[in-house]
Short mmCIF file of C-alpha atoms in Angstrom, two decimals:
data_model
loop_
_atom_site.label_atom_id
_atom_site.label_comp_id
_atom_site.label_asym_id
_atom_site.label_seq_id
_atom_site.Cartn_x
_atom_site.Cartn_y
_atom_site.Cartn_z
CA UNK A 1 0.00 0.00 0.00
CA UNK A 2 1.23 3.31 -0.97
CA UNK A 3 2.09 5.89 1.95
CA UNK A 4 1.61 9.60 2.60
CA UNK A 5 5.00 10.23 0.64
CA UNK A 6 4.31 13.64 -1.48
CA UNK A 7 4.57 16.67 1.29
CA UNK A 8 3.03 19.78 -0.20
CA UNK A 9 4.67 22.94 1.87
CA UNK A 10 3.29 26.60 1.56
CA UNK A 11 4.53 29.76 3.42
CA UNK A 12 4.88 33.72 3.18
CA UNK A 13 6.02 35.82 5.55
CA UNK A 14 8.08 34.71 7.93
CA UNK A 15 8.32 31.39 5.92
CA UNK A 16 12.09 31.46 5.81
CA UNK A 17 12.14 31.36 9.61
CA UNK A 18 9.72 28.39 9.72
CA UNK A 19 10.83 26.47 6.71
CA UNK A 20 14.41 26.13 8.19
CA UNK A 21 12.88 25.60 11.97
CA UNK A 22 10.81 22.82 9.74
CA UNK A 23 13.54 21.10 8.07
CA UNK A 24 15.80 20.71 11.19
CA UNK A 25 13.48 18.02 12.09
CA UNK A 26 13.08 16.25 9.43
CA UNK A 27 15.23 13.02 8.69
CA UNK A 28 17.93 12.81 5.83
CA UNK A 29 16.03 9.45 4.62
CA UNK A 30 12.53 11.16 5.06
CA UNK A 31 9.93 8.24 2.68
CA UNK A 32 8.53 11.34 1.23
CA UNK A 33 9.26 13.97 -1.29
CA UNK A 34 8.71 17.57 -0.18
CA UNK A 35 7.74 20.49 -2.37
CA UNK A 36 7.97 24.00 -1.25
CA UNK A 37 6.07 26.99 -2.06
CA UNK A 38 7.49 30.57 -0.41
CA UNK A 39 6.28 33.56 -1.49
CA UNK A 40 9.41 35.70 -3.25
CA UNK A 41 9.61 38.86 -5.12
CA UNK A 42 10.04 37.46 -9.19
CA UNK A 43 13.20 39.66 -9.23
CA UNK A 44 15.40 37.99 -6.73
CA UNK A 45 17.53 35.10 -7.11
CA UNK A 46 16.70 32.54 -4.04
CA UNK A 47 18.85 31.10 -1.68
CA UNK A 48 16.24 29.27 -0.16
CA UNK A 49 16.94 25.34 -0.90
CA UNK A 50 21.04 26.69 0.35
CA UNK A 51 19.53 27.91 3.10
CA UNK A 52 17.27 24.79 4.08
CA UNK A 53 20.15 22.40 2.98
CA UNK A 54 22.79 23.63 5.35
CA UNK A 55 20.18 23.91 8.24
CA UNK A 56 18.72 20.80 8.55
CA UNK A 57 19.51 16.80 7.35
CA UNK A 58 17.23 16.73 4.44
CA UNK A 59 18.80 17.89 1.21
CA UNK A 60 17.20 20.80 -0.62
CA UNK A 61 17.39 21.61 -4.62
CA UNK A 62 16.09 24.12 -7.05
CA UNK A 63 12.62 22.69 -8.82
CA UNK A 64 13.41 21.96 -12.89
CA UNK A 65 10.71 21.73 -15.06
CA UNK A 66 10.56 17.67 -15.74
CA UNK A 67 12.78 16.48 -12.83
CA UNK A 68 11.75 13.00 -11.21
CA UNK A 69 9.95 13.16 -8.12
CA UNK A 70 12.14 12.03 -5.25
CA UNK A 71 12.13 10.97 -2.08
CA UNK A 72 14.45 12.07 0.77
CA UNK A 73 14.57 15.52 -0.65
CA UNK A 74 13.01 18.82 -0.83
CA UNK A 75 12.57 20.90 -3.76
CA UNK A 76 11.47 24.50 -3.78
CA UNK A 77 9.27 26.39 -6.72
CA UNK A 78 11.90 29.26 -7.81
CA UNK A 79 10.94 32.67 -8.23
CA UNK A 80 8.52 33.97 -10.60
CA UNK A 81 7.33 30.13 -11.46
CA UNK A 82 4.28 28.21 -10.48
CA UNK A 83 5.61 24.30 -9.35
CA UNK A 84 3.39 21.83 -10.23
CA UNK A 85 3.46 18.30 -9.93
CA UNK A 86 2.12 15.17 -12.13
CA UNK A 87 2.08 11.50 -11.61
CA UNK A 88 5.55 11.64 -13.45
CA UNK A 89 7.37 14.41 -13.10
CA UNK A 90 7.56 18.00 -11.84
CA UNK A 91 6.77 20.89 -13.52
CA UNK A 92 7.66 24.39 -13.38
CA UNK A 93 5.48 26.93 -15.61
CA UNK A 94 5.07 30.80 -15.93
CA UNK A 95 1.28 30.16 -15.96
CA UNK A 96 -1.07 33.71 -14.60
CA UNK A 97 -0.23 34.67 -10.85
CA UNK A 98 -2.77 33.74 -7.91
CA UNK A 99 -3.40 36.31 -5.03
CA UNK A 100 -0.34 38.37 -6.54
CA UNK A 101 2.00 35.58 -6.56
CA UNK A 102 3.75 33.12 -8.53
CA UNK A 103 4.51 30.57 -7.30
CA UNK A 104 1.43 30.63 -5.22
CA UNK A 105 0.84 27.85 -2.88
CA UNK A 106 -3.00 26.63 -4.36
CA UNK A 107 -1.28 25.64 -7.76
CA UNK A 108 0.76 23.34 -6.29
CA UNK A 109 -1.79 22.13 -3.71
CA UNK A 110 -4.48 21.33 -6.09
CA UNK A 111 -1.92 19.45 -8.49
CA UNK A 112 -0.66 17.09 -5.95
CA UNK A 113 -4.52 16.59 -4.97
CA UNK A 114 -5.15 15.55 -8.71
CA UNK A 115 -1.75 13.61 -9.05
CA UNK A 116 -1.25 12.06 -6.08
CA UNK A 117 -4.80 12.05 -3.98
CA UNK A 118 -5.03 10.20 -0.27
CA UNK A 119 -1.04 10.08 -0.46
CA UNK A 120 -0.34 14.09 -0.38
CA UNK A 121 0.28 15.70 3.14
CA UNK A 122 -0.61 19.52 2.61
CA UNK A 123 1.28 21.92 5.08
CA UNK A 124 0.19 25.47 5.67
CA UNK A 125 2.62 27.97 7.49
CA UNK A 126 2.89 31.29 8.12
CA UNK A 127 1.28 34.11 5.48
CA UNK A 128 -0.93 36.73 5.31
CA UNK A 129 -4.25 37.04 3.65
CA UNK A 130 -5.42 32.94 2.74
CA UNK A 131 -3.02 31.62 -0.74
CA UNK A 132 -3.45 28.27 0.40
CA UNK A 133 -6.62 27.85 1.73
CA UNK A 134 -8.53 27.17 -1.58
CA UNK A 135 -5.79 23.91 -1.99
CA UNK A 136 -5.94 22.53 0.98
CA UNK A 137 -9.22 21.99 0.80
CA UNK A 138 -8.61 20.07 -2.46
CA UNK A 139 -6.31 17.71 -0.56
CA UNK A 140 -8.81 17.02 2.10
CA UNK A 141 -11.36 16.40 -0.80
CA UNK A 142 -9.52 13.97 -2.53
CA UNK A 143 -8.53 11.93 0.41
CA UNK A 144 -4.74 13.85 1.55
CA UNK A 145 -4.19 15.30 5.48
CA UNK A 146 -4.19 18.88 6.18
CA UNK A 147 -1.16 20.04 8.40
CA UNK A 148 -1.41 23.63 9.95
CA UNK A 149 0.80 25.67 11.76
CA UNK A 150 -0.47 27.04 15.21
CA UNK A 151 -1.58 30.43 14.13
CA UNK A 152 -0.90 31.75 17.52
CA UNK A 153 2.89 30.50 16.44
CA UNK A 154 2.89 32.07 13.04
CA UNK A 155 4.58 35.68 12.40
CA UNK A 156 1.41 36.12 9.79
CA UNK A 157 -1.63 34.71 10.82
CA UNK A 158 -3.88 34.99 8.10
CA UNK A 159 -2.57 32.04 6.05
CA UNK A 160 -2.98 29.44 8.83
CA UNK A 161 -5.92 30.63 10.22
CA UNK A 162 -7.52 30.90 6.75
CA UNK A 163 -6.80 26.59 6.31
CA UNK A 164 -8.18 26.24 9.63
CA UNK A 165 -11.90 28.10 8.58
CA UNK A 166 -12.10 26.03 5.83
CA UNK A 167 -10.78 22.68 6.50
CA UNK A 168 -10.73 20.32 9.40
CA UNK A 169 -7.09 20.06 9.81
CA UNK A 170 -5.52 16.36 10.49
CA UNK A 171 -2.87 18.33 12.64
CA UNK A 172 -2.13 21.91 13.87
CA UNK A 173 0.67 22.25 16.30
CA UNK A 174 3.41 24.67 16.73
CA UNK A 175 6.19 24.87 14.20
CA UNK A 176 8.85 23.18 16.59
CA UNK A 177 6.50 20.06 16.77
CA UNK A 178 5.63 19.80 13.11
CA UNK A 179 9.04 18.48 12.37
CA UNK A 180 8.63 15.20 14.15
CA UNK A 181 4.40 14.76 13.52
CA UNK A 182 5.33 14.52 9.60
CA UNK A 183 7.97 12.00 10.37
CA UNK A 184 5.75 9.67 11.65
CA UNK A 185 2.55 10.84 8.73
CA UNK A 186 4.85 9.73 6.39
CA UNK A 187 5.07 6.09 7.58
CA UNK A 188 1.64 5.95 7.39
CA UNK A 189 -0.15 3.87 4.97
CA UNK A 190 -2.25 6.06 2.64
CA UNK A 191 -6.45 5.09 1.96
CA UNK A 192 -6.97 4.08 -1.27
CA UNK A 193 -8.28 6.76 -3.81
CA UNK A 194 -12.17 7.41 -3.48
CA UNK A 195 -12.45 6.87 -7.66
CA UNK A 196 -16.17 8.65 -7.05
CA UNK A 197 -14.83 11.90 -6.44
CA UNK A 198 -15.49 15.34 -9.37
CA UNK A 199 -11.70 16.20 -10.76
CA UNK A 200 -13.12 18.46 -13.15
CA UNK A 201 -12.40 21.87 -11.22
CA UNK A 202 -8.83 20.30 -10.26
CA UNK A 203 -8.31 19.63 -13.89
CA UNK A 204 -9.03 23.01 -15.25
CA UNK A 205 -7.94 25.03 -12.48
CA UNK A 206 -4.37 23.23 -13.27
CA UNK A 207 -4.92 23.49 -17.18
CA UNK A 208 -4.86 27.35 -16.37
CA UNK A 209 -2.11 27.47 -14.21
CA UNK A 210 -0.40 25.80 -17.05
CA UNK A 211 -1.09 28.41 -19.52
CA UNK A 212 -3.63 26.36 -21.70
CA UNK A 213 -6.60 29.38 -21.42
CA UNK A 214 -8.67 27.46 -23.86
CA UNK A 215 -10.73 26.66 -20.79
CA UNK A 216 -11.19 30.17 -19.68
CA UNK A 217 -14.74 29.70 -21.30
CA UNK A 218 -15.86 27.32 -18.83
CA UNK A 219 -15.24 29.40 -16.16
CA UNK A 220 -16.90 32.29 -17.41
CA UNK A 221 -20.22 29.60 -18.31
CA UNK A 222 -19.97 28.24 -14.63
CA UNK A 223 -19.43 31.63 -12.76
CA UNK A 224 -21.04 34.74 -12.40
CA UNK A 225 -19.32 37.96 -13.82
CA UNK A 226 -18.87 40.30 -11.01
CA UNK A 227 -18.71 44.41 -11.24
CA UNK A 228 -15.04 44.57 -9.97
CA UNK A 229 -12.21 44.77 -12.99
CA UNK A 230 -9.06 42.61 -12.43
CA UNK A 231 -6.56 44.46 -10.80
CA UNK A 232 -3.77 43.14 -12.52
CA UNK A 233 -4.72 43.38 -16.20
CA UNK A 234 -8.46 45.03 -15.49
CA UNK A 235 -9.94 42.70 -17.69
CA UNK A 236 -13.44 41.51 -16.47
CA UNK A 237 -13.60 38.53 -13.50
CA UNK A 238 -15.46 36.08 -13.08
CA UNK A 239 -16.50 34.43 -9.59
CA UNK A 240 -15.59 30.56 -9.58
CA UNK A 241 -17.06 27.82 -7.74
CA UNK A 242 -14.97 26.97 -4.76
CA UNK A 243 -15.51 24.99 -1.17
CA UNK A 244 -12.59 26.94 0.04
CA UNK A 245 -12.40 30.94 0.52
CA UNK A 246 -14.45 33.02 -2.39
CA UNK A 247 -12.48 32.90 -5.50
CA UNK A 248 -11.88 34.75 -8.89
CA UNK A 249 -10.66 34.43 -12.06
CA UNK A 250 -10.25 37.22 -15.26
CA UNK A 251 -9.90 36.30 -19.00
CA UNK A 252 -6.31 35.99 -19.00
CA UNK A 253 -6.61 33.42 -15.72
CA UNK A 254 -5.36 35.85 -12.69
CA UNK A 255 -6.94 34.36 -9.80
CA UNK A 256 -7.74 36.09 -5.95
CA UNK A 257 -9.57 35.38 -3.40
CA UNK A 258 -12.04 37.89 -2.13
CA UNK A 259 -9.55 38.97 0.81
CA UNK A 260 -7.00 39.28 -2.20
CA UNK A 261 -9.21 40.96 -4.58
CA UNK A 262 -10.28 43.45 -1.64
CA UNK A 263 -6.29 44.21 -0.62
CA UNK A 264 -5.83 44.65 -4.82
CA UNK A 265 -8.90 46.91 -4.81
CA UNK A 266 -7.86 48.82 -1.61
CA UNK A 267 -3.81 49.48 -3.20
CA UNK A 268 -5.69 50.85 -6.50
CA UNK A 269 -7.29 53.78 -4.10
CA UNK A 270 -4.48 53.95 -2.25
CA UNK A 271 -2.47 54.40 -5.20
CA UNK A 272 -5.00 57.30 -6.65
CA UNK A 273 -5.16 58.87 -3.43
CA UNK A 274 -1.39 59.38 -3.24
CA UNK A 275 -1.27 60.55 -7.02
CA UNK A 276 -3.88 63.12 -5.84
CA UNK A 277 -1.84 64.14 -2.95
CA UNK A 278 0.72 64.92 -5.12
CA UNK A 279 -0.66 66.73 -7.47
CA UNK A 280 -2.14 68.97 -4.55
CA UNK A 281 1.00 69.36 -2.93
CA UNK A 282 2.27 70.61 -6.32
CA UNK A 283 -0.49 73.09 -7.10
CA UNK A 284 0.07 74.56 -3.34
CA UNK A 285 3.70 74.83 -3.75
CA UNK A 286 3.27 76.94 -7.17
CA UNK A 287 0.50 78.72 -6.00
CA UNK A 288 2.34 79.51 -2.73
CA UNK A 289 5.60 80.77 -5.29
CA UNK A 290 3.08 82.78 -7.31
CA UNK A 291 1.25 84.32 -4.56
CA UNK A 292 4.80 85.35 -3.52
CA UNK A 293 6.13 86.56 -6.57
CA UNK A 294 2.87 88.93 -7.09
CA UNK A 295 3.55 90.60 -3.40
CA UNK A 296 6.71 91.40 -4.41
CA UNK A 297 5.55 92.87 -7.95
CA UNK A 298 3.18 94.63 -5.69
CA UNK A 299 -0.01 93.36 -7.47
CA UNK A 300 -1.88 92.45 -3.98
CA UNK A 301 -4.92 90.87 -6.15
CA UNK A 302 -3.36 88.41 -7.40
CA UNK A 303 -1.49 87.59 -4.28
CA UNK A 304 -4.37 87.71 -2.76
CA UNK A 305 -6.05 85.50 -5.51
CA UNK A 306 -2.89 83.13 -5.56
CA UNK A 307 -2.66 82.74 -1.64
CA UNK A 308 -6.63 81.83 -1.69
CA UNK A 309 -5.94 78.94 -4.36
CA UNK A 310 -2.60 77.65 -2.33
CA UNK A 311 -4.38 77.59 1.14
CA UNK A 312 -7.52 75.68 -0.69
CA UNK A 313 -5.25 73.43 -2.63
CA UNK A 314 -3.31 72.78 1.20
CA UNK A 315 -6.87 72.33 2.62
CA UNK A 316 -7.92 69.62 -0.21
CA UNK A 317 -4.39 68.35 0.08
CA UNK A 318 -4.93 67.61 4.52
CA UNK A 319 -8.68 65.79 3.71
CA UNK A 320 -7.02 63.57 1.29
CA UNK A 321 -3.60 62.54 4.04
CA UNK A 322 -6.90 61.87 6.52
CA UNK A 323 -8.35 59.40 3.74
CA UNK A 324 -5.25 58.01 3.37
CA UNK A 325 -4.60 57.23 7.05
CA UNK A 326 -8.28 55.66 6.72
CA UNK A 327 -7.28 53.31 3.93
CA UNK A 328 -3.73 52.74 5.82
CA UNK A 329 -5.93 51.29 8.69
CA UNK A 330 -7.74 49.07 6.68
CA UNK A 331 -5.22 47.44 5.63
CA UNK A 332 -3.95 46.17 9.55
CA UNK A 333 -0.94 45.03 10.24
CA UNK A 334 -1.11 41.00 8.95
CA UNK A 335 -1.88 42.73 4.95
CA UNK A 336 1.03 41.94 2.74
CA UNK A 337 1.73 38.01 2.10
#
């Protein structure tokens, strides 16, 4: 009987921390191969699987599109690159972002769901907002375990907590104990596959994150269109069916989840509002230099005239700062993955 030997690992910030407080526990000869999704910027060149190797037993590698799937070793998505993974090999693909990211951790949750089914551990760690979430519940579907880190652990607590509200996790303990649970989960003989369950949405969710669009068309017939424009590309979205957190997808294939979508949305005004600002600060300044420039000429209308449009242009200028604290509220403290 096969075992629970495909370890599906997904983390944002703060993930470096836990991934290497992870993989100190872990054995050299783990029975498992483990796949690791951290949220990076696309520009930087990661030292993450360096990092992992020299901290722990368990060697760490750079993903390749079409290398083998191994056990007794880690492999991590690189930047700017969804991982995937199929019954044969590994794939790495520069299909459209999720949440803002790529990799993003659902791509490679809901691939081991479809590849590997009962026999995929999924592992949530610390994030903001909920990337994650929406796969995890696609292992639990099709038979897998659902690992969580203690939120209360986590330097971001949205990711964990997120897999907790929509899946009953298998395990949720505190990173220093999660090292030795999967140790034993992987010894464990895996349930055979339940053949009755839908792979449809798996299937063209990971057609998508693959780059084949040609299935954009079923989402659009099996969601409703919604008012909001993509933030990405604003192209129209579409809302897709999903047991996990409220999802979205536009015609290119971005995907968010409404938390996403609304922290997209909320950097858009943000954005505007500090354009405004300094446009206003602008028009004050060269009003101000006008208004100045008149006194001197000894024209006292229009530095009259001038100082009225620099005071209202400083007044405008204060209501839009006190919007922008507003929006800077909303965001909180746990906003950025």
């Amino acid at each position: 009987m096969p075992k629970h030997d495909i370890v599906v690992v997904g983390a944002s910030t703060g993930g470096v921390d836990a991934l290497t407080e992870l993989v100190v526990g872990l054995p050299a000869h783990l029975p498992a191969a483990v796949f690791v999704v951290l949220h990076v910027s696309p520009s930087v060149r990661s030292q993450l699987p360096t990092i992992l190797s020299q901290a722990g037993a368990l060697p760490a590698v750079m993903a390749h599109d079409g290398d083998e799937i191994q056990c007794g070793r880690s492999a991590i998505a690189p930047p700017n690159r969804h991982l995937l993974l199929t019954q044969e090999r590994v794939r790495v693909v520069s299909g459209p972002g999720e949440n803002y990211a790529r990799p993003a951790v659902d791509p490679l949750f809901r691939s081991a769901a479809l590849a590997f089914g009962p026999r995929v551990i999924g592992v949530v760690l610390t994030g903001a907002l909920d990337d994650g979430a929406s796969g995890l519940v696609a292992i639990k579907r099709q038979g897998g375990l659902a690992v969580v880190q203690d939120p209360e652990t986590a330097v971001a607590q949205g990711m964990p907590r997120a897999a907790l509200t929509y899946v009953e996790a298998d395990v949720c303990l505190p990173i220093a104990e999660l090292a030795s649970k999967l140790a034993i989960l992987t010894q464990l003989e895996a349930p055979p596959p339940d053949k009755r369950q839908d792979t449809t949405d798996l299937e063209r969710e990971l057609k998508i994150a693959g780059l084949d669009l040609s299935v954009i068309e079923q989402v659009q017939r099996n969601g409703a269109p919604v008012a909001q424009k993509c933030p990405e590309c604003h192209r129209p979205l579409w809302e897709v069916p999903d047991d996990g957190p409220r999802r979205y997808r536009c015609q290119v294939g971005h995907a968010f989840t409404a938390e996403a979508l609304n922290r997209g949305l909320t950097n858009v005004t943000e954005e505007a509002l500090w354009s405004g600002l300094k446009t206003l600060d602008e028009s004050a300044a060269l009003h101000a230099r006008l208004a100045a420039k008149a006194g001197a000429d000894g024209d006292r209308w229009l530095e009259r005239r001038f100082g009225e449009l620099a005071a209202q242009s400083r007044a405008r200028a204060d209501r839009m700062r006190h919007k922008l604290g507003y929006v800077a509220a909303m965001d909180g403290p746990d906003a950025h993955g």
